[in-house]
């Protein structure tokens, strides 16, 4: 019982620290911690399968992706200073109010219905698997399609960069500005660093 | 957690942080599902989380690709720069 | 022959139309040919029809010829129908024959004038209208002719329209007769409403059946008809227009204002006399009006200096005699006098035209003198006319007609009216011979120039002169031959009561009356001779006395009627018009309607109404601006919006 609340607190704290963090990498690390905590919560709740899944996919794959990108972007100290500049305390007020209201509503809703004890029973991977390949089969298939779409999109969006850049530079210098064009080409004319 | 994620999304200007906050929110939603499933002792909650997970993965990959593009173009990660569709 | 009746008015109408349209293009000769020829043709046809009528009279001594239907509206069925009976026959005889002679005269008389064709067009139109008037079988058709002659009178009085005086005279004539016309119109409406028809014989029969003697409606109808007659015939109180009407050409004065148009009233009353018999008070009024008018006009004629004005007042006076006759019930006597008057008055006017022409347009009697030496023909012919007018005994037509009237008056009307007539006869003789003596005798004050008139003038004068003498012989009174041909002829239409039989015991015989009349006219002659020939100084001394001078002025101004009307009607009317010069009605509207609207418009100077609309558009713009700001393009902003919306919704669901 107490482990649930403790883990919960850890998760909340980690998330809070994450959003307050100035450094991107630090934030990411906090986020990973948060996810791990959530995974533990899942386990406590009797869902070992998703706990494992959380760790493997969420914390493992997605966060790693994030870290790769951050490292690729090579933000550095300048970014941290910029973040500080951006994060003014006054900006926290509005969203905080909103979130507070939301929290209040959710709590209210929850307290209305009866709250059962956690970890009533464990739902193992076998059941999940059966359900997945049973009634939710189509969901699985769609998810796979979605993933494929994401793959293609990410591939496409990421891949054009080096080649098109060169071509863009040559093209644009040769023909002047292209009419309309897509986002990529139009942006190629801008000088770097302009906000 | 969802509320925190929401706060984070609204406050931070850095695209990456916004994405991270989004992840938090998704996670929170998934957590809610699991809890519900655990309550009723059904596998449906986990299945839902499964889907959310898949969705999150797809979304992150595309989003990060876009972040990279943005960085390449604007040399900055300020979300407010992406306001060419303002009225 | 009788079927040609419609041609009698139609030919002059057609000629008038022709002359009006093509007249200016015709030569003088053609114009004269058409103008005179049309009337001549009508006269011939009239003669033929008369002969036919006398030889073989139609059943009931009347015949109608219906040409078409004019209008058929509700109760009013008005056919274009012509009535042929002795009365209408006499009338068309007079109108066409005298008209023809006057037209013939005009050919030469009006020859030097501009508007020659216009003159003949008008004259023909007039004759056509007059013929319609006397031939109409239906009162509405009669009214058409009535109005037509009124119009032509106006046109002809104002023939020389460039002189505003002429126009004024024409207008005066028209307006005054209009008053009478209105009365007549009301009478027609009344008759139609109450008797259901305006067809003359039907109407009169019905009136006799429906209305007892003295019925108020009958009195009203008769009185209104009398009003119309009074206007057209220039009797009291509407006689003021005739003297001024002398502004027109002399042939016009002869035809319209002597022989024909002014007798239309007499004809009307004669035609509708059964109606008047149903209204004894009105009949009395007719006689009284006649008597009063003849006296007033005679006194006025005595003091006039303009020759034509003397004749004008004389006409008024003579028509007074006709009214007098009608008023006492002597219908045929009135028509008889109408006929003889047409002869001698037309003659006098035409001769006066010659005289005036001889003096190169001078119309003042006191400027004339001694004309008989240089213009013998003119003198004699004028003398004949004057004698007839004065009613010199036995040899003049006027004697017989006037005598008959006076005898009938005595027998049927009473001694007062008779006395008025006799005094009138005296005065008539007096002013007539005054005129003659002043113009033809004595020393010439102004040298007469011009020779005697040509043939085309002489012939009509001669014919009229002859008629002025022999015209009376068709109605010789019992005392002097007893050949009342005319009266008998008119008997079927205008019944004649044998006067002498009725009132033989009343104190005087017919001979006696005639004697008195003769005495009166001879006395007038003698006095005229005395005052104007023998001892003019006597006249002057009489006129010189204050009483004489006042009377002279009073009579000369037509007994002050013109002045009275001027003060009573003209001045107030002009004052009213003057008051309205500033357009009071318009001003009223201006103050109460237009100004407030302008005031309101000024209140809205800042375009309050419009500003509502502009305000609305500005409001929309404001909202637009505001909402535009929400489209920041920033993700976080949108996310915030989403969050807020979600929260709100949740709250709604949760709490409500």
PDB file of N, CA and C in Angstrom, chain C residues 305-363:
ATOM      1  N   UNK C 305     -73.158 107.094 -75.435  1.00  0.00           N
ATOM      2  CA  UNK C 305     -72.558 107.873 -76.502  1.00  0.00           C
ATOM      3  C   UNK C 305     -72.088 106.979 -77.642  1.00  0.00           C
ATOM      4  N   UNK C 306     -71.797 105.760 -77.324  1.00  0.00           N
ATOM      5  CA  UNK C 306     -71.336 104.843 -78.361  1.00  0.00           C
ATOM      6  C   UNK C 306     -72.548 104.249 -79.057  1.00  0.00           C
ATOM      7  N   UNK C 307     -72.545 104.325 -80.353  1.00  0.00           N
ATOM      8  CA  UNK C 307     -73.702 103.868 -81.114  1.00  0.00           C
ATOM      9  C   UNK C 307     -73.997 102.396 -80.847  1.00  0.00           C
ATOM     10  N   UNK C 308     -72.948 101.604 -80.841  1.00  0.00           N
ATOM     11  CA  UNK C 308     -73.158 100.173 -80.658  1.00  0.00           C
ATOM     12  C   UNK C 308     -73.670  99.857 -79.252  1.00  0.00           C
ATOM     13  N   UNK C 309     -73.264 100.648 -78.311  1.00  0.00           N
ATOM     14  CA  UNK C 309     -73.738 100.425 -76.953  1.00  0.00           C
ATOM     15  C   UNK C 309     -75.203 100.751 -76.836  1.00  0.00           C
ATOM     16  N   UNK C 310     -75.616 101.772 -77.581  1.00  0.00           N
ATOM     17  CA  UNK C 310     -77.052 102.083 -77.609  1.00  0.00           C
ATOM     18  C   UNK C 310     -77.800 100.858 -78.096  1.00  0.00           C
ATOM     19  N   UNK C 311     -77.301 100.296 -79.173  1.00  0.00           N
ATOM     20  CA  UNK C 311     -77.953  99.127 -79.738  1.00  0.00           C
ATOM     21  C   UNK C 311     -77.897  97.936 -78.789  1.00  0.00           C
ATOM     22  N   UNK C 312     -76.789  97.812 -78.062  1.00  0.00           N
ATOM     23  CA  UNK C 312     -76.668  96.706 -77.121  1.00  0.00           C
ATOM     24  C   UNK C 312     -77.727  96.816 -76.038  1.00  0.00           C
ATOM     25  N   UNK C 313     -77.816  98.009 -75.445  1.00  0.00           N
ATOM     26  CA  UNK C 313     -78.819  98.197 -74.402  1.00  0.00           C
ATOM     27  C   UNK C 313     -80.214  98.037 -74.970  1.00  0.00           C
ATOM     28  N   UNK C 314     -80.341  98.440 -76.210  1.00  0.00           N
ATOM     29  CA  UNK C 314     -81.619  98.262 -76.864  1.00  0.00           C
ATOM     30  C   UNK C 314     -81.969  96.791 -76.976  1.00  0.00           C
ATOM     31  N   UNK C 315     -80.998  95.989 -77.296  1.00  0.00           N
ATOM     32  CA  UNK C 315     -81.228  94.547 -77.375  1.00  0.00           C
ATOM     33  C   UNK C 315     -81.685  94.004 -76.034  1.00  0.00           C
ATOM     34  N   UNK C 316     -80.957  94.402 -75.004  1.00  0.00           N
ATOM     35  CA  UNK C 316     -81.336  93.949 -73.664  1.00  0.00           C
ATOM     36  C   UNK C 316     -82.784  94.300 -73.390  1.00  0.00           C
ATOM     37  N   UNK C 317     -83.098  95.519 -73.744  1.00  0.00           N
ATOM     38  CA  UNK C 317     -84.456  96.005 -73.510  1.00  0.00           C
ATOM     39  C   UNK C 317     -85.490  95.210 -74.296  1.00  0.00           C
ATOM     40  N   UNK C 318     -85.216  94.959 -75.550  1.00  0.00           N
ATOM     41  CA  UNK C 318     -86.183  94.248 -76.381  1.00  0.00           C
ATOM     42  C   UNK C 318     -86.356  92.815 -75.935  1.00  0.00           C
ATOM     43  N   UNK C 319     -85.281  92.212 -75.493  1.00  0.00           N
ATOM     44  CA  UNK C 319     -85.423  90.861 -74.981  1.00  0.00           C
ATOM     45  C   UNK C 319     -86.238  90.889 -73.695  1.00  0.00           C
ATOM     46  N   UNK C 320     -86.101  91.983 -72.970  1.00  0.00           N
ATOM     47  CA  UNK C 320     -86.968  92.173 -71.816  1.00  0.00           C
ATOM     48  C   UNK C 320     -88.431  92.091 -72.215  1.00  0.00           C
ATOM     49  N   UNK C 321     -88.748  92.675 -73.354  1.00  0.00           N
ATOM     50  CA  UNK C 321     -90.119  92.576 -73.856  1.00  0.00           C
ATOM     51  C   UNK C 321     -90.516  91.127 -74.084  1.00  0.00           C
ATOM     52  N   UNK C 322     -89.589  90.373 -74.660  1.00  0.00           N
ATOM     53  CA  UNK C 322     -89.885  88.963 -74.928  1.00  0.00           C
ATOM     54  C   UNK C 322     -90.114  88.207 -73.627  1.00  0.00           C
ATOM     55  N   UNK C 323     -89.272  88.511 -72.638  1.00  0.00           N
ATOM     56  CA  UNK C 323     -89.439  87.863 -71.338  1.00  0.00           C
ATOM     57  C   UNK C 323     -90.773  88.244 -70.723  1.00  0.00           C
ATOM     58  N   UNK C 324     -91.097  89.498 -70.905  1.00  0.00           N
ATOM     59  CA  UNK C 324     -92.375  89.982 -70.391  1.00  0.00           C
ATOM     60  C   UNK C 324     -93.515  89.176 -71.002  1.00  0.00           C
ATOM     61  N   UNK C 325     -93.432  88.993 -72.299  1.00  0.00           N
ATOM     62  CA  UNK C 325     -94.463  88.225 -72.989  1.00  0.00           C
ATOM     63  C   UNK C 325     -94.527  86.802 -72.458  1.00  0.00           C
ATOM     64  N   UNK C 326     -93.352  86.192 -72.309  1.00  0.00           N
ATOM     65  CA  UNK C 326     -93.315  84.825 -71.793  1.00  0.00           C
ATOM     66  C   UNK C 326     -93.913  84.770 -70.399  1.00  0.00           C
ATOM     67  N   UNK C 327     -93.566  85.788 -69.622  1.00  0.00           N
ATOM     68  CA  UNK C 327     -94.007  85.786 -68.240  1.00  0.00           C
ATOM     69  C   UNK C 327     -95.512  85.853 -68.081  1.00  0.00           C
ATOM     70  N   UNK C 328     -96.171  86.488 -69.018  1.00  0.00           N
ATOM     71  CA  UNK C 328     -97.624  86.551 -68.900  1.00  0.00           C
ATOM     72  C   UNK C 328     -98.300  85.409 -69.634  1.00  0.00           C
ATOM     73  N   UNK C 329     -97.506  84.594 -70.307  1.00  0.00           N
ATOM     74  CA  UNK C 329     -98.082  83.434 -70.969  1.00  0.00           C
ATOM     75  C   UNK C 329     -98.330  83.634 -72.449  1.00  0.00           C
ATOM     76  N   UNK C 330     -97.837  84.742 -72.963  1.00  0.00           N
ATOM     77  CA  UNK C 330     -98.042  85.002 -74.391  1.00  0.00           C
ATOM     78  C   UNK C 330     -96.857  84.463 -75.159  1.00  0.00           C
ATOM     79  N   UNK C 331     -96.810  83.159 -75.263  1.00  0.00           N
ATOM     80  CA  UNK C 331     -95.617  82.519 -75.842  1.00  0.00           C
ATOM     81  C   UNK C 331     -95.386  82.909 -77.284  1.00  0.00           C
ATOM     82  N   UNK C 332     -96.412  82.798 -78.053  1.00  0.00           N
ATOM     83  CA  UNK C 332     -96.209  83.067 -79.473  1.00  0.00           C
ATOM     84  C   UNK C 332     -95.904  84.532 -79.714  1.00  0.00           C
ATOM     85  N   UNK C 333     -96.422  85.395 -78.850  1.00  0.00           N
ATOM     86  CA  UNK C 333     -96.088  86.806 -78.996  1.00  0.00           C
ATOM     87  C   UNK C 333     -94.595  87.024 -78.791  1.00  0.00           C
ATOM     88  N   UNK C 334     -94.064  86.317 -77.814  1.00  0.00           N
ATOM     89  CA  UNK C 334     -92.630  86.444 -77.570  1.00  0.00           C
ATOM     90  C   UNK C 334     -91.832  85.996 -78.784  1.00  0.00           C
ATOM     91  N   UNK C 335     -92.247  84.871 -79.360  1.00  0.00           N
ATOM     92  CA  UNK C 335     -91.527  84.365 -80.531  1.00  0.00           C
ATOM     93  C   UNK C 335     -91.689  85.311 -81.710  1.00  0.00           C
ATOM     94  N   UNK C 336     -92.862  85.897 -81.790  1.00  0.00           N
ATOM     95  CA  UNK C 336     -93.114  86.849 -82.871  1.00  0.00           C
ATOM     96  C   UNK C 336     -92.142  88.021 -82.745  1.00  0.00           C
ATOM     97  N   UNK C 337     -92.040  88.534 -81.542  1.00  0.00           N
ATOM     98  CA  UNK C 337     -91.132  89.658 -81.327  1.00  0.00           C
ATOM     99  C   UNK C 337     -89.692  89.247 -81.538  1.00  0.00           C
ATOM    100  N   UNK C 338     -89.406  87.995 -81.151  1.00  0.00           N
ATOM    101  CA  UNK C 338     -88.058  87.483 -81.401  1.00  0.00           C
ATOM    102  C   UNK C 338     -87.733  87.585 -82.883  1.00  0.00           C
ATOM    103  N   UNK C 339     -88.675  87.189 -83.689  1.00  0.00           N
ATOM    104  CA  UNK C 339     -88.449  87.172 -85.127  1.00  0.00           C
ATOM    105  C   UNK C 339     -88.266  88.584 -85.676  1.00  0.00           C
ATOM    106  N   UNK C 340     -89.203  89.460 -85.323  1.00  0.00           N
ATOM    107  CA  UNK C 340     -89.090  90.809 -85.873  1.00  0.00           C
ATOM    108  C   UNK C 340     -87.853  91.507 -85.323  1.00  0.00           C
ATOM    109  N   UNK C 341     -87.561  91.273 -84.086  1.00  0.00           N
ATOM    110  CA  UNK C 341     -86.377  91.870 -83.490  1.00  0.00           C
ATOM    111  C   UNK C 341     -85.129  91.425 -84.226  1.00  0.00           C
ATOM    112  N   UNK C 342     -85.102  90.135 -84.570  1.00  0.00           N
ATOM    113  CA  UNK C 342     -83.957  89.638 -85.333  1.00  0.00           C
ATOM    114  C   UNK C 342     -83.789  90.460 -86.599  1.00  0.00           C
ATOM    115  N   UNK C 343     -84.884  90.715 -87.267  1.00  0.00           N
ATOM    116  CA  UNK C 343     -84.795  91.476 -88.518  1.00  0.00           C
ATOM    117  C   UNK C 343     -84.266  92.875 -88.283  1.00  0.00           C
ATOM    118  N   UNK C 344     -84.965  93.622 -87.437  1.00  0.00           N
ATOM    119  CA  UNK C 344     -84.580  95.035 -87.388  1.00  0.00           C
ATOM    120  C   UNK C 344     -83.309  95.263 -86.572  1.00  0.00           C
ATOM    121  N   UNK C 345     -83.078  94.421 -85.591  1.00  0.00           N
ATOM    122  CA  UNK C 345     -81.851  94.650 -84.835  1.00  0.00           C
ATOM    123  C   UNK C 345     -80.627  94.283 -85.651  1.00  0.00           C
ATOM    124  N   UNK C 346     -80.728  93.184 -86.371  1.00  0.00           N
ATOM    125  CA  UNK C 346     -79.610  92.830 -87.246  1.00  0.00           C
ATOM    126  C   UNK C 346     -79.388  93.942 -88.256  1.00  0.00           C
ATOM    127  N   UNK C 347     -80.472  94.423 -88.793  1.00  0.00           N
ATOM    128  CA  UNK C 347     -80.381  95.518 -89.747  1.00  0.00           C
ATOM    129  C   UNK C 347     -79.677  96.711 -89.122  1.00  0.00           C
ATOM    130  N   UNK C 348     -80.091  97.070 -87.933  1.00  0.00           N
ATOM    131  CA  UNK C 348     -79.509  98.227 -87.273  1.00  0.00           C
ATOM    132  C   UNK C 348     -78.025  98.035 -87.017  1.00  0.00           C
ATOM    133  N   UNK C 349     -77.673  96.852 -86.564  1.00  0.00           N
ATOM    134  CA  UNK C 349     -76.255  96.602 -86.302  1.00  0.00           C
ATOM    135  C   UNK C 349     -75.434  96.671 -87.572  1.00  0.00           C
ATOM    136  N   UNK C 350     -75.948  96.041 -88.596  1.00  0.00           N
ATOM    137  CA  UNK C 350     -75.199  96.045 -89.850  1.00  0.00           C
ATOM    138  C   UNK C 350     -75.074  97.460 -90.402  1.00  0.00           C
ATOM    139  N   UNK C 351     -76.177  98.173 -90.307  1.00  0.00           N
ATOM    140  CA  UNK C 351     -76.131  99.559 -90.780  1.00  0.00           C
ATOM    141  C   UNK C 351     -75.186 100.376 -89.913  1.00  0.00           C
ATOM    142  N   UNK C 352     -75.214 100.095 -88.609  1.00  0.00           N
ATOM    143  CA  UNK C 352     -74.298 100.805 -87.723  1.00  0.00           C
ATOM    144  C   UNK C 352     -72.862 100.530 -88.139  1.00  0.00           C
ATOM    145  N   UNK C 353     -72.626  99.294 -88.550  1.00  0.00           N
ATOM    146  CA  UNK C 353     -71.297  98.963 -89.043  1.00  0.00           C
ATOM    147  C   UNK C 353     -70.903  99.849 -90.209  1.00  0.00           C
ATOM    148  N   UNK C 354     -71.859 100.053 -91.079  1.00  0.00           N
ATOM    149  CA  UNK C 354     -71.583 100.901 -92.237  1.00  0.00           C
ATOM    150  C   UNK C 354     -71.301 102.329 -91.785  1.00  0.00           C
ATOM    151  N   UNK C 355     -72.113 102.794 -90.853  1.00  0.00           N
ATOM    152  CA  UNK C 355     -71.943 104.163 -90.342  1.00  0.00           C
ATOM    153  C   UNK C 355     -70.564 104.318 -89.712  1.00  0.00           C
ATOM    154  N   UNK C 356     -70.240 103.381 -88.857  1.00  0.00           N
ATOM    155  CA  UNK C 356     -68.940 103.470 -88.177  1.00  0.00           C
ATOM    156  C   UNK C 356     -67.814 103.432 -89.192  1.00  0.00           C
ATOM    157  N   UNK C 357     -67.994 102.573 -90.152  1.00  0.00           N
ATOM    158  CA  UNK C 357     -66.981 102.498 -91.205  1.00  0.00           C
ATOM    159  C   UNK C 357     -66.868 103.810 -91.958  1.00  0.00           C
ATOM    160  N   UNK C 358     -68.032 104.419 -92.152  1.00  0.00           N
ATOM    161  CA  UNK C 358     -68.018 105.710 -92.843  1.00  0.00           C
ATOM    162  C   UNK C 358     -67.255 106.754 -92.053  1.00  0.00           C
ATOM    163  N   UNK C 359     -67.303 106.645 -90.760  1.00  0.00           N
ATOM    164  CA  UNK C 359     -66.570 107.584 -89.920  1.00  0.00           C
ATOM    165  C   UNK C 359     -65.202 107.048 -89.535  1.00  0.00           C
ATOM    166  N   UNK C 360     -64.754 106.055 -90.264  1.00  0.00           N
ATOM    167  CA  UNK C 360     -63.442 105.458 -90.036  1.00  0.00           C
ATOM    168  C   UNK C 360     -63.258 104.979 -88.601  1.00  0.00           C
ATOM    169  N   UNK C 361     -64.212 104.236 -88.134  1.00  0.00           N
ATOM    170  CA  UNK C 361     -64.072 103.608 -86.827  1.00  0.00           C
ATOM    171  C   UNK C 361     -64.605 104.431 -85.669  1.00  0.00           C
ATOM    172  N   UNK C 362     -65.106 105.613 -85.966  1.00  0.00           N
ATOM    173  CA  UNK C 362     -65.645 106.437 -84.898  1.00  0.00           C
ATOM    174  C   UNK C 362     -67.003 105.913 -84.487  1.00  0.00           C
ATOM    175  N   UNK C 363     -67.161 105.626 -83.204  1.00  0.00           N
ATOM    176  CA  UNK C 363     -68.431 105.097 -82.732  1.00  0.00           C
ATOM    177  C   UNK C 363     -69.184 106.065 -81.842  1.00  0.00           C
TER     178      UNK C 363
END
